[in-house]
Amino acid sequence: MSNRRGFLRDNSLGLFFLAAFLLALAGQALAGRTEYNNQLEAEQLEPVGFWTYVSSSDFGVDVMENWQSEYLQFFLYIFLTVWLVQRGSPESKSPGREGRESDEEQYAGEHAAADSPRWASAGGTRQWVFSRSLGLVMGTIFVLSWLAQSLAGAAAHNERRLQQLQAPLSWGQYLTSADFWSRTLQNWQSELLAIASMAVLSVYLRQRGSPESKPIGSAHASTGVEG
Amino acid sequence: MPMPQWRIAAGCAAAAVLTITGCGSLDERRTAASEAALAFEEALRTGDGAAACEALAPGTRDELVKSSGALCPRAVLEEELSPAGTVRRVDVHGRQARVRLAGDTLFLAGFDDGWKVVAAGCEPRPEQPYDCTVKGG
């Protein structure tokens, strides 16, 4: 029992967000199906059931356009914070430390500790991959979900075009369409604004107890200090 | 026994593919849509107005009756749609389809009892929707 409680406490952040994600996804499916069916009924077409909607391109593109932008946000944040800094932000390294840093600073290669991951000191390809694994995985998920958005988006857009007695577009034509770029950029702009806000507001504002914030008494100029 | 990780991954991948492509084989849906279009055209060719009306979507049937002032079986035959010919191309996206025949283009929608003709006698127009002789309101 205490082991289970320990597991829940040790993983409460990940578990909370995973559960909240599933609830939000279910809510999106319910609301999305209602909206989709409202449009069908307005055209005197037959409404669809829950599972038909969940497996539709209409639901797929709505999910994927948000996923790709979230993974792009984290990929950019992970990658760009290697090279760019924000003086005073707990999200940034101190000015002067830009770059990939030495093996000594990174506990890599011969500077790896006894409890370091094995690939931190493996050398060669394994160490190269491991030292970029977070960005590689986030970037790969971004590319795949953006690709999925384009495929599902083309199908959903064509379904609407056929409903409006218009010829469907090829995938290539869809990639240059206003629908694809409107869906893409409306998500990107909000994610980029959120990063900029976090980087700058965390210089001057505090959230007591949060590792995303500096301690409340830290100077505004202190950089890379987490609470 | 806990489910092996590869099975969970395979299930997730399958769900993702279904989400992107929509359920059901695309070939099956293409075949079903073109068969529904050809059944409509065959009913017109043989002068079977009742069967032609049965192949129409409810909204299209209502609009046809409203605009012509006649009962559907008579109204649909009076439209004098071009002879259809063979199937040239079928596009299916979700529950909507376009069937291009040698002599006509039709738009169809999926219903629980199969594909129904939403619009027929359609001519393409540049940068605009097709101009259709028979269509919903």
mmCIF file of C-alpha atoms in Angstrom:
data_model
loop_
_atom_site.group_PDB
_atom_site.id
_atom_site.type_symbol
_atom_site.label_atom_id
_atom_site.label_comp_id
_atom_site.label_asym_id
_atom_site.label_seq_id
_atom_site.Cartn_x
_atom_site.Cartn_y
_atom_site.Cartn_z
ATOM 1 C CA MET A 1 0.000 0.000 0.000
ATOM 2 C CA SER A 2 2.758 2.408 1.001
ATOM 3 C CA ASN A 3 4.660 1.430 -2.153
ATOM 4 C CA ARG A 4 1.654 2.406 -4.244
ATOM 5 C CA ARG A 5 1.294 5.694 -2.390
ATOM 6 C CA GLY A 6 4.998 6.296 -2.906
ATOM 7 C CA PHE A 7 4.656 5.636 -6.633
ATOM 8 C CA LEU A 8 1.698 8.031 -6.914
ATOM 9 C CA ARG A 9 3.531 10.753 -5.011
ATOM 10 C CA ASP A 10 6.768 10.266 -6.924
ATOM 11 C CA ASN A 11 4.939 10.523 -10.234
ATOM 12 C CA SER A 12 2.085 12.863 -9.344
ATOM 13 C CA LEU A 13 3.023 15.534 -11.900
ATOM 14 C CA GLY A 14 3.141 13.147 -14.870
ATOM 15 C CA LEU A 15 0.070 11.213 -13.705
ATOM 16 C CA PHE A 16 -1.982 14.387 -13.177
ATOM 17 C CA PHE A 17 -1.234 15.690 -16.653
ATOM 18 C CA LEU A 18 -1.805 12.282 -18.268
ATOM 19 C CA ALA A 19 -5.225 11.963 -16.609
ATOM 20 C CA ALA A 20 -6.130 15.574 -17.419
ATOM 21 C CA PHE A 21 -5.030 14.988 -21.039
ATOM 22 C CA LEU A 22 -7.316 11.965 -21.375
ATOM 23 C CA LEU A 23 -10.265 13.839 -19.873
ATOM 24 C CA ALA A 24 -9.703 16.836 -22.137
ATOM 25 C CA LEU A 25 -9.367 14.564 -25.193
ATOM 26 C CA ALA A 26 -12.644 12.834 -24.300
ATOM 27 C CA GLY A 27 -14.301 16.222 -23.831
ATOM 28 C CA GLN A 28 -12.960 17.403 -27.178
ATOM 29 C CA ALA A 29 -14.372 14.265 -28.831
ATOM 30 C CA LEU A 30 -17.829 14.833 -27.287
ATOM 31 C CA ALA A 31 -17.977 18.543 -28.134
ATOM 32 C CA GLY A 32 -16.413 18.006 -31.566
ATOM 33 C CA ARG A 33 -18.943 15.320 -32.475
ATOM 34 C CA THR A 34 -21.830 17.580 -31.460
ATOM 35 C CA GLU A 35 -20.474 20.399 -33.614
ATOM 36 C CA TYR A 36 -19.802 18.032 -36.531
ATOM 37 C CA ASN A 37 -23.323 16.596 -36.317
ATOM 38 C CA ASN A 38 -24.861 20.069 -36.125
ATOM 39 C CA GLN A 39 -23.259 20.838 -39.488
ATOM 40 C CA LEU A 40 -24.419 17.531 -40.990
ATOM 41 C CA GLU A 41 -27.990 18.010 -39.766
ATOM 42 C CA ALA A 42 -28.075 21.541 -41.185
ATOM 43 C CA GLU A 43 -27.336 19.942 -44.576
ATOM 44 C CA GLN A 44 -29.942 17.202 -43.976
ATOM 45 C CA LEU A 45 -27.161 14.612 -43.823
ATOM 46 C CA GLU A 46 -27.004 11.772 -41.331
ATOM 47 C CA PRO A 47 -25.281 12.411 -37.984
ATOM 48 C CA VAL A 48 -22.446 10.091 -36.954
ATOM 49 C CA GLY A 49 -21.898 8.016 -33.819
ATOM 50 C CA PHE A 50 -19.172 8.673 -31.256
ATOM 51 C CA TRP A 51 -16.655 6.096 -32.535
ATOM 52 C CA THR A 52 -17.224 7.057 -36.160
ATOM 53 C CA TYR A 53 -16.430 10.647 -35.229
ATOM 54 C CA VAL A 54 -13.363 9.679 -33.179
ATOM 55 C CA SER A 55 -11.988 7.773 -36.180
ATOM 56 C CA SER A 56 -12.788 10.629 -38.597
ATOM 57 C CA SER A 57 -10.306 12.964 -40.234
ATOM 58 C CA ASP A 58 -12.247 15.891 -38.758
ATOM 59 C CA PHE A 59 -11.333 14.789 -35.216
ATOM 60 C CA GLY A 60 -7.856 13.703 -36.322
ATOM 61 C CA VAL A 61 -6.837 17.067 -37.718
ATOM 62 C CA ASP A 62 -8.152 18.937 -34.674
ATOM 63 C CA VAL A 63 -6.057 16.732 -32.383
ATOM 64 C CA MET A 64 -2.926 16.713 -34.543
ATOM 65 C CA GLU A 65 -2.780 20.451 -35.156
ATOM 66 C CA ASN A 66 -2.530 20.989 -31.415
ATOM 67 C CA TRP A 67 -0.062 18.179 -30.813
ATOM 68 C CA GLN A 68 2.375 19.371 -33.455
ATOM 69 C CA SER A 69 2.453 22.895 -32.078
ATOM 70 C CA GLU A 70 2.994 21.716 -28.497
ATOM 71 C CA TYR A 71 5.885 19.470 -29.505
ATOM 72 C CA LEU A 72 7.318 22.236 -31.678
ATOM 73 C CA GLN A 73 7.138 24.552 -28.663
ATOM 74 C CA PHE A 74 9.073 22.166 -26.448
ATOM 75 C CA PHE A 75 11.528 21.249 -29.204
ATOM 76 C CA LEU A 76 12.329 24.918 -29.823
ATOM 77 C CA TYR A 77 12.576 25.642 -26.118
ATOM 78 C CA ILE A 78 14.925 22.713 -25.525
ATOM 79 C CA PHE A 79 17.072 23.467 -28.572
ATOM 80 C CA LEU A 80 17.189 27.270 -28.515
ATOM 81 C CA THR A 81 17.958 27.527 -24.802
ATOM 82 C CA VAL A 82 21.288 25.870 -25.599
ATOM 83 C CA TRP A 83 22.275 28.987 -27.537
ATOM 84 C CA LEU A 84 19.969 31.837 -26.469
ATOM 85 C CA VAL A 85 19.642 33.317 -22.990
ATOM 86 C CA GLN A 86 17.238 35.566 -21.113
ATOM 87 C CA ARG A 87 18.987 37.459 -18.342
ATOM 88 C CA GLY A 88 17.126 37.013 -15.063
ATOM 89 C CA SER A 89 14.984 34.084 -16.198
ATOM 90 C CA PRO A 90 14.957 30.780 -14.300
ATOM 91 C CA GLU A 91 14.298 29.152 -17.695
ATOM 92 C CA SER A 92 17.650 30.341 -19.051
ATOM 93 C CA LYS A 93 21.316 29.692 -18.514
ATOM 94 C CA SER A 94 23.419 32.614 -17.347
ATOM 95 C CA PRO A 95 24.728 34.868 -20.110
ATOM 96 C CA GLY A 96 28.212 33.640 -21.057
ATOM 97 C CA ARG A 97 27.290 29.965 -20.788
ATOM 98 C CA GLU A 98 25.728 29.755 -24.257
ATOM 99 C CA GLY A 99 26.576 26.642 -26.216
ATOM 100 C CA ARG A 100 26.773 22.909 -25.679
ATOM 101 C CA GLU A 101 29.119 23.192 -22.667
ATOM 102 C CA SER A 102 32.073 20.994 -21.792
ATOM 103 C CA ASP A 103 31.936 17.291 -20.882
ATOM 104 C CA GLU A 104 32.945 18.306 -17.363
ATOM 105 C CA GLU A 105 29.937 20.621 -17.004
ATOM 106 C CA GLN A 106 27.684 17.962 -18.544
ATOM 107 C CA TYR A 107 29.051 14.985 -16.518
ATOM 108 C CA ALA A 108 29.689 13.287 -19.860
ATOM 109 C CA GLY A 109 32.458 11.027 -21.181
ATOM 110 C CA GLU A 110 35.237 10.569 -18.624
ATOM 111 C CA HIS A 111 33.457 13.003 -16.265
ATOM 112 C CA ALA A 112 30.415 10.744 -15.927
ATOM 113 C CA ALA A 113 29.508 9.807 -12.367
ATOM 114 C CA ALA A 114 28.859 6.297 -11.075
ATOM 115 C CA ASP A 115 25.109 6.845 -11.307
ATOM 116 C CA SER A 116 25.164 8.571 -14.717
ATOM 117 C CA PRO A 117 23.180 6.900 -17.520
ATOM 118 C CA ARG A 118 25.431 4.412 -19.324
ATOM 119 C CA TRP A 119 25.218 6.205 -22.660
ATOM 120 C CA ALA A 120 26.507 9.429 -21.071
ATOM 121 C CA SER A 121 29.996 7.904 -21.155
ATOM 122 C CA ALA A 122 29.582 5.396 -23.978
ATOM 123 C CA GLY A 123 31.368 7.536 -26.572
ATOM 124 C CA GLY A 124 30.718 7.410 -30.302
ATOM 125 C CA THR A 125 27.219 7.314 -31.766
ATOM 126 C CA ARG A 126 25.494 6.273 -28.550
ATOM 127 C CA GLN A 127 26.786 9.263 -26.616
ATOM 128 C CA TRP A 128 26.025 11.558 -29.573
ATOM 129 C CA VAL A 129 22.439 10.277 -29.706
ATOM 130 C CA PHE A 130 21.911 10.329 -25.941
ATOM 131 C CA SER A 131 23.252 13.863 -25.603
ATOM 132 C CA ARG A 132 20.586 15.022 -28.086
ATOM 133 C CA SER A 133 17.844 12.520 -27.274
ATOM 134 C CA LEU A 134 15.361 14.927 -25.707
ATOM 135 C CA GLY A 135 15.417 17.330 -28.626
ATOM 136 C CA LEU A 136 15.490 14.489 -31.170
ATOM 137 C CA VAL A 137 12.410 12.819 -29.702
ATOM 138 C CA MET A 138 10.470 16.090 -29.328
ATOM 139 C CA GLY A 139 11.474 17.164 -32.843
ATOM 140 C CA THR A 140 10.541 13.778 -34.318
ATOM 141 C CA ILE A 141 7.124 13.794 -32.644
ATOM 142 C CA PHE A 142 6.610 17.354 -33.952
ATOM 143 C CA VAL A 143 7.435 16.339 -37.536
ATOM 144 C CA LEU A 144 5.263 13.204 -37.384
ATOM 145 C CA SER A 145 2.289 14.994 -35.843
ATOM 146 C CA TRP A 146 2.592 17.851 -38.365
ATOM 147 C CA LEU A 147 2.646 15.254 -41.149
ATOM 148 C CA ALA A 148 -0.410 13.577 -39.595
ATOM 149 C CA GLN A 149 -2.112 16.988 -39.401
ATOM 150 C CA SER A 150 -1.493 17.498 -43.124
ATOM 151 C CA LEU A 151 -2.907 14.062 -44.038
ATOM 152 C CA ALA A 152 -5.953 14.275 -41.773
ATOM 153 C CA GLY A 153 -6.418 17.952 -42.678
ATOM 154 C CA ALA A 154 -6.448 17.183 -46.403
ATOM 155 C CA ALA A 155 -9.075 14.472 -45.866
ATOM 156 C CA ALA A 156 -11.246 16.673 -43.620
ATOM 157 C CA HIS A 157 -10.911 19.673 -45.943
ATOM 158 C CA ASN A 158 -11.835 17.541 -48.942
ATOM 159 C CA GLU A 159 -14.833 16.126 -47.113
ATOM 160 C CA ARG A 160 -16.079 19.699 -46.609
ATOM 161 C CA ARG A 161 -15.289 20.607 -50.221
ATOM 162 C CA LEU A 162 -17.289 17.654 -51.517
ATOM 163 C CA GLN A 163 -20.141 18.628 -49.196
ATOM 164 C CA GLN A 164 -20.048 22.062 -50.841
ATOM 165 C CA LEU A 165 -19.983 20.491 -54.357
ATOM 166 C CA GLN A 166 -16.351 21.452 -54.920
ATOM 167 C CA ALA A 167 -13.577 19.310 -56.410
ATOM 168 C CA PRO A 168 -11.195 17.777 -53.846
ATOM 169 C CA LEU A 169 -7.548 18.893 -53.588
ATOM 170 C CA SER A 170 -4.460 16.708 -53.796
ATOM 171 C CA TRP A 171 -2.222 16.483 -50.695
ATOM 172 C CA GLY A 172 0.305 18.743 -52.434
ATOM 173 C CA GLN A 173 -2.357 21.352 -53.169
ATOM 174 C CA TYR A 174 -3.571 21.138 -49.581
ATOM 175 C CA LEU A 175 -0.053 21.854 -48.282
ATOM 176 C CA THR A 176 -0.212 25.275 -49.948
ATOM 177 C CA SER A 177 -3.848 25.910 -48.991
ATOM 178 C CA ALA A 178 -5.078 28.582 -46.609
ATOM 179 C CA ASP A 179 -6.731 25.915 -44.425
ATOM 180 C CA PHE A 180 -3.436 24.106 -43.735
ATOM 181 C CA TRP A 181 -1.495 27.266 -42.925
ATOM 182 C CA SER A 182 -4.322 28.842 -40.950
ATOM 183 C CA ARG A 183 -4.553 25.750 -38.726
ATOM 184 C CA THR A 184 -0.759 25.586 -38.410
ATOM 185 C CA LEU A 185 0.001 29.232 -37.726
ATOM 186 C CA GLN A 186 -2.879 29.866 -35.340
ATOM 187 C CA ASN A 187 -1.370 27.190 -33.110
ATOM 188 C CA TRP A 188 2.229 28.290 -33.548
ATOM 189 C CA GLN A 189 1.552 31.917 -32.661
ATOM 190 C CA SER A 190 -0.050 31.004 -29.336
ATOM 191 C CA GLU A 191 2.755 28.619 -28.399
ATOM 192 C CA LEU A 192 5.446 31.164 -29.273
ATOM 193 C CA LEU A 193 3.652 33.845 -27.248
ATOM 194 C CA ALA A 194 3.453 31.470 -24.274
ATOM 195 C CA ILE A 195 7.227 30.811 -24.409
ATOM 196 C CA ALA A 196 8.064 34.502 -24.712
ATOM 197 C CA SER A 197 5.726 35.298 -21.794
ATOM 198 C CA MET A 198 7.232 32.597 -19.592
ATOM 199 C CA ALA A 199 10.824 33.601 -20.395
ATOM 200 C CA VAL A 200 10.220 37.283 -19.652
ATOM 201 C CA LEU A 201 7.563 37.254 -16.900
ATOM 202 C CA SER A 202 9.566 34.783 -14.813
ATOM 203 C CA VAL A 203 12.297 37.430 -14.565
ATOM 204 C CA TYR A 204 10.040 39.736 -12.539
ATOM 205 C CA LEU A 205 7.296 37.527 -11.111
ATOM 206 C CA ARG A 206 7.498 34.656 -8.602
ATOM 207 C CA GLN A 207 5.481 31.554 -7.718
ATOM 208 C CA ARG A 208 6.490 30.402 -4.280
ATOM 209 C CA GLY A 209 7.527 26.743 -4.253
ATOM 210 C CA SER A 210 7.478 26.248 -8.006
ATOM 211 C CA PRO A 211 10.687 25.062 -9.698
ATOM 212 C CA GLU A 212 9.535 27.040 -12.719
ATOM 213 C CA SER A 213 10.022 30.216 -10.694
ATOM 214 C CA LYS A 214 12.957 31.754 -8.896
ATOM 215 C CA PRO A 215 12.716 31.868 -5.072
ATOM 216 C CA ILE A 216 10.673 34.910 -4.105
ATOM 217 C CA GLY A 217 13.680 36.700 -2.672
ATOM 218 C CA SER A 218 15.948 36.154 -5.686
ATOM 219 C CA ALA A 219 17.122 39.264 -7.470
ATOM 220 C CA HIS A 220 15.513 40.025 -10.799
ATOM 221 C CA ALA A 221 18.966 39.819 -12.391
ATOM 222 C CA SER A 222 19.662 36.283 -11.106
ATOM 223 C CA THR A 223 19.581 33.896 -14.038
ATOM 224 C CA GLY A 224 19.082 30.129 -14.062
ATOM 225 C CA VAL A 225 18.041 29.988 -10.401
ATOM 226 C CA GLU A 226 15.109 27.693 -9.724
ATOM 227 C CA GLY A 227 12.914 27.747 -6.634
ATOM 228 C CA MET B 1 -0.829 -10.714 -17.282
ATOM 229 C CA PRO B 2 0.182 -7.222 -18.350
ATOM 230 C CA MET B 3 -0.082 -6.460 -22.070
ATOM 231 C CA PRO B 4 3.328 -6.453 -23.790
ATOM 232 C CA GLN B 5 4.574 -2.981 -24.663
ATOM 233 C CA TRP B 6 4.770 -3.751 -28.392
ATOM 234 C CA ARG B 7 1.060 -4.623 -28.411
ATOM 235 C CA ILE B 8 0.172 -1.339 -26.725
ATOM 236 C CA ALA B 9 2.349 0.505 -29.252
ATOM 237 C CA ALA B 10 0.775 -1.398 -32.164
ATOM 238 C CA GLY B 11 -2.716 -0.602 -30.847
ATOM 239 C CA CYS B 12 -1.871 3.087 -30.533
ATOM 240 C CA ALA B 13 -0.382 3.125 -34.053
ATOM 241 C CA ALA B 14 -3.473 1.426 -35.479
ATOM 242 C CA ALA B 15 -5.747 3.924 -33.694
ATOM 243 C CA ALA B 16 -3.676 6.806 -35.071
ATOM 244 C CA VAL B 17 -3.860 5.441 -38.619
ATOM 245 C CA LEU B 18 -7.624 4.946 -38.315
ATOM 246 C CA THR B 19 -7.975 8.467 -36.986
ATOM 247 C CA ILE B 20 -6.104 9.843 -39.984
ATOM 248 C CA THR B 21 -7.656 7.729 -42.692
ATOM 249 C CA GLY B 22 -11.156 7.116 -41.354
ATOM 250 C CA CYS B 23 -12.650 3.691 -40.706
ATOM 251 C CA GLY B 24 -13.257 1.116 -43.401
ATOM 252 C CA SER B 25 -11.386 0.260 -46.547
ATOM 253 C CA LEU B 26 -11.187 3.132 -48.999
ATOM 254 C CA ASP B 27 -11.622 0.745 -51.926
ATOM 255 C CA GLU B 28 -14.821 -0.617 -50.393
ATOM 256 C CA ARG B 29 -16.215 2.888 -49.949
ATOM 257 C CA ARG B 30 -15.218 3.881 -53.490
ATOM 258 C CA THR B 31 -16.925 0.792 -54.894
ATOM 259 C CA ALA B 32 -20.067 1.375 -52.821
ATOM 260 C CA ALA B 33 -20.266 5.047 -53.875
ATOM 261 C CA SER B 34 -19.831 4.269 -57.588
ATOM 262 C CA GLU B 35 -22.413 1.455 -57.385
ATOM 263 C CA ALA B 36 -24.913 3.886 -55.813
ATOM 264 C CA ALA B 37 -24.217 6.444 -58.560
ATOM 265 C CA LEU B 38 -24.651 3.827 -61.290
ATOM 266 C CA ALA B 39 -27.881 2.548 -59.695
ATOM 267 C CA PHE B 40 -29.265 6.093 -59.813
ATOM 268 C CA GLU B 41 -28.241 6.496 -63.449
ATOM 269 C CA GLU B 42 -29.682 3.087 -64.371
ATOM 270 C CA ALA B 43 -33.008 4.040 -62.771
ATOM 271 C CA LEU B 44 -33.064 7.213 -64.881
ATOM 272 C CA ARG B 45 -32.154 5.287 -68.044
ATOM 273 C CA THR B 46 -34.984 2.804 -67.554
ATOM 274 C CA GLY B 47 -37.453 5.535 -66.567
ATOM 275 C CA ASP B 48 -37.889 4.151 -63.033
ATOM 276 C CA GLY B 49 -38.523 7.445 -61.207
ATOM 277 C CA ALA B 50 -39.366 5.742 -57.909
ATOM 278 C CA ALA B 51 -36.001 3.926 -57.830
ATOM 279 C CA ALA B 52 -34.174 7.133 -58.797
ATOM 280 C CA CYS B 53 -35.864 8.987 -55.924
ATOM 281 C CA GLU B 54 -34.947 6.173 -53.552
ATOM 282 C CA ALA B 55 -31.279 6.751 -54.513
ATOM 283 C CA LEU B 56 -31.461 10.473 -53.651
ATOM 284 C CA ALA B 57 -30.490 11.963 -50.277
ATOM 285 C CA PRO B 58 -33.500 13.266 -48.288
ATOM 286 C CA GLY B 59 -32.486 16.921 -48.627
ATOM 287 C CA THR B 60 -32.055 16.604 -52.384
ATOM 288 C CA ARG B 61 -35.409 14.818 -52.749
ATOM 289 C CA ASP B 62 -37.133 17.567 -50.734
ATOM 290 C CA GLU B 63 -35.562 20.324 -52.819
ATOM 291 C CA LEU B 64 -36.459 18.602 -56.082
ATOM 292 C CA VAL B 65 -40.105 18.279 -55.071
ATOM 293 C CA LYS B 66 -40.205 21.857 -53.779
ATOM 294 C CA SER B 67 -38.651 23.398 -56.887
ATOM 295 C CA SER B 68 -40.646 21.375 -59.439
ATOM 296 C CA GLY B 69 -44.006 21.234 -57.686
ATOM 297 C CA ALA B 70 -44.388 17.615 -58.836
ATOM 298 C CA LEU B 71 -43.998 14.322 -57.024
ATOM 299 C CA CYS B 72 -40.414 13.095 -56.840
ATOM 300 C CA PRO B 73 -40.651 10.146 -59.326
ATOM 301 C CA ARG B 74 -41.991 12.434 -62.024
ATOM 302 C CA ALA B 75 -39.821 15.433 -61.141
ATOM 303 C CA VAL B 76 -36.544 13.494 -61.266
ATOM 304 C CA LEU B 77 -37.286 12.136 -64.750
ATOM 305 C CA GLU B 78 -38.260 15.609 -65.997
ATOM 306 C CA GLU B 79 -34.753 16.888 -65.194
ATOM 307 C CA GLU B 80 -33.511 15.014 -68.295
ATOM 308 C CA LEU B 81 -29.999 14.405 -66.963
ATOM 309 C CA SER B 82 -27.295 13.433 -69.455
ATOM 310 C CA PRO B 83 -26.691 9.703 -70.030
ATOM 311 C CA ALA B 84 -24.061 8.622 -67.520
ATOM 312 C CA GLY B 85 -21.721 6.191 -69.277
ATOM 313 C CA THR B 86 -18.880 4.477 -67.479
ATOM 314 C CA VAL B 87 -17.158 5.460 -64.235
ATOM 315 C CA ARG B 88 -14.090 7.619 -64.874
ATOM 316 C CA ARG B 89 -13.029 8.549 -61.348
ATOM 317 C CA VAL B 90 -14.250 8.195 -57.755
ATOM 318 C CA ASP B 91 -13.091 10.424 -54.876
ATOM 319 C CA VAL B 92 -14.147 9.512 -51.347
ATOM 320 C CA HIS B 93 -13.303 11.610 -48.286
ATOM 321 C CA GLY B 94 -14.989 10.620 -45.029
ATOM 322 C CA ARG B 95 -18.697 10.334 -45.742
ATOM 323 C CA GLN B 96 -18.667 12.419 -48.932
ATOM 324 C CA ALA B 97 -17.928 11.289 -52.474
ATOM 325 C CA ARG B 98 -17.683 12.565 -56.028
ATOM 326 C CA VAL B 99 -18.272 10.118 -58.869
ATOM 327 C CA ARG B 100 -17.242 11.286 -62.324
ATOM 328 C CA LEU B 101 -18.937 9.356 -65.118
ATOM 329 C CA ALA B 102 -18.360 9.730 -68.841
ATOM 330 C CA GLY B 103 -21.511 11.858 -69.212
ATOM 331 C CA ASP B 104 -22.218 13.242 -65.748
ATOM 332 C CA THR B 105 -20.705 14.057 -62.357
ATOM 333 C CA LEU B 106 -22.513 13.173 -59.115
ATOM 334 C CA PHE B 107 -21.889 14.013 -55.453
ATOM 335 C CA LEU B 108 -22.929 11.483 -52.818
ATOM 336 C CA ALA B 109 -23.078 11.287 -49.024
ATOM 337 C CA GLY B 110 -22.876 8.248 -46.743
ATOM 338 C CA PHE B 111 -25.962 7.252 -44.773
ATOM 339 C CA ASP B 112 -26.579 4.297 -42.491
ATOM 340 C CA ASP B 113 -28.374 2.518 -45.355
ATOM 341 C CA GLY B 114 -25.670 3.300 -47.919
ATOM 342 C CA TRP B 115 -24.545 6.064 -50.253
ATOM 343 C CA LYS B 116 -27.186 8.516 -51.529
ATOM 344 C CA VAL B 117 -26.976 11.016 -54.373
ATOM 345 C CA VAL B 118 -26.740 14.582 -53.070
ATOM 346 C CA ALA B 119 -26.284 16.271 -56.447
ATOM 347 C CA ALA B 120 -26.389 15.173 -60.090
ATOM 348 C CA GLY B 121 -26.067 16.747 -63.485
ATOM 349 C CA CYS B 122 -23.039 18.685 -62.246
ATOM 350 C CA GLU B 123 -20.778 20.792 -64.449
ATOM 351 C CA PRO B 124 -17.437 22.127 -63.145
ATOM 352 C CA ARG B 125 -16.911 25.886 -62.941
ATOM 353 C CA PRO B 126 -13.480 27.471 -62.449
ATOM 354 C CA GLU B 127 -12.841 28.502 -58.807
ATOM 355 C CA GLN B 128 -16.481 27.840 -57.901
ATOM 356 C CA PRO B 129 -18.624 24.912 -56.771
ATOM 357 C CA TYR B 130 -20.039 22.653 -59.471
ATOM 358 C CA ASP B 131 -23.229 23.868 -61.140
ATOM 359 C CA CYS B 132 -25.685 21.010 -60.525
ATOM 360 C CA THR B 133 -29.113 20.442 -62.093
ATOM 361 C CA VAL B 134 -30.314 18.382 -59.119
ATOM 362 C CA LYS B 135 -29.074 19.256 -55.613
ATOM 363 C CA GLY B 136 -30.141 19.837 -52.030
ATOM 364 C CA GLY B 137 -31.341 23.180 -50.704
#
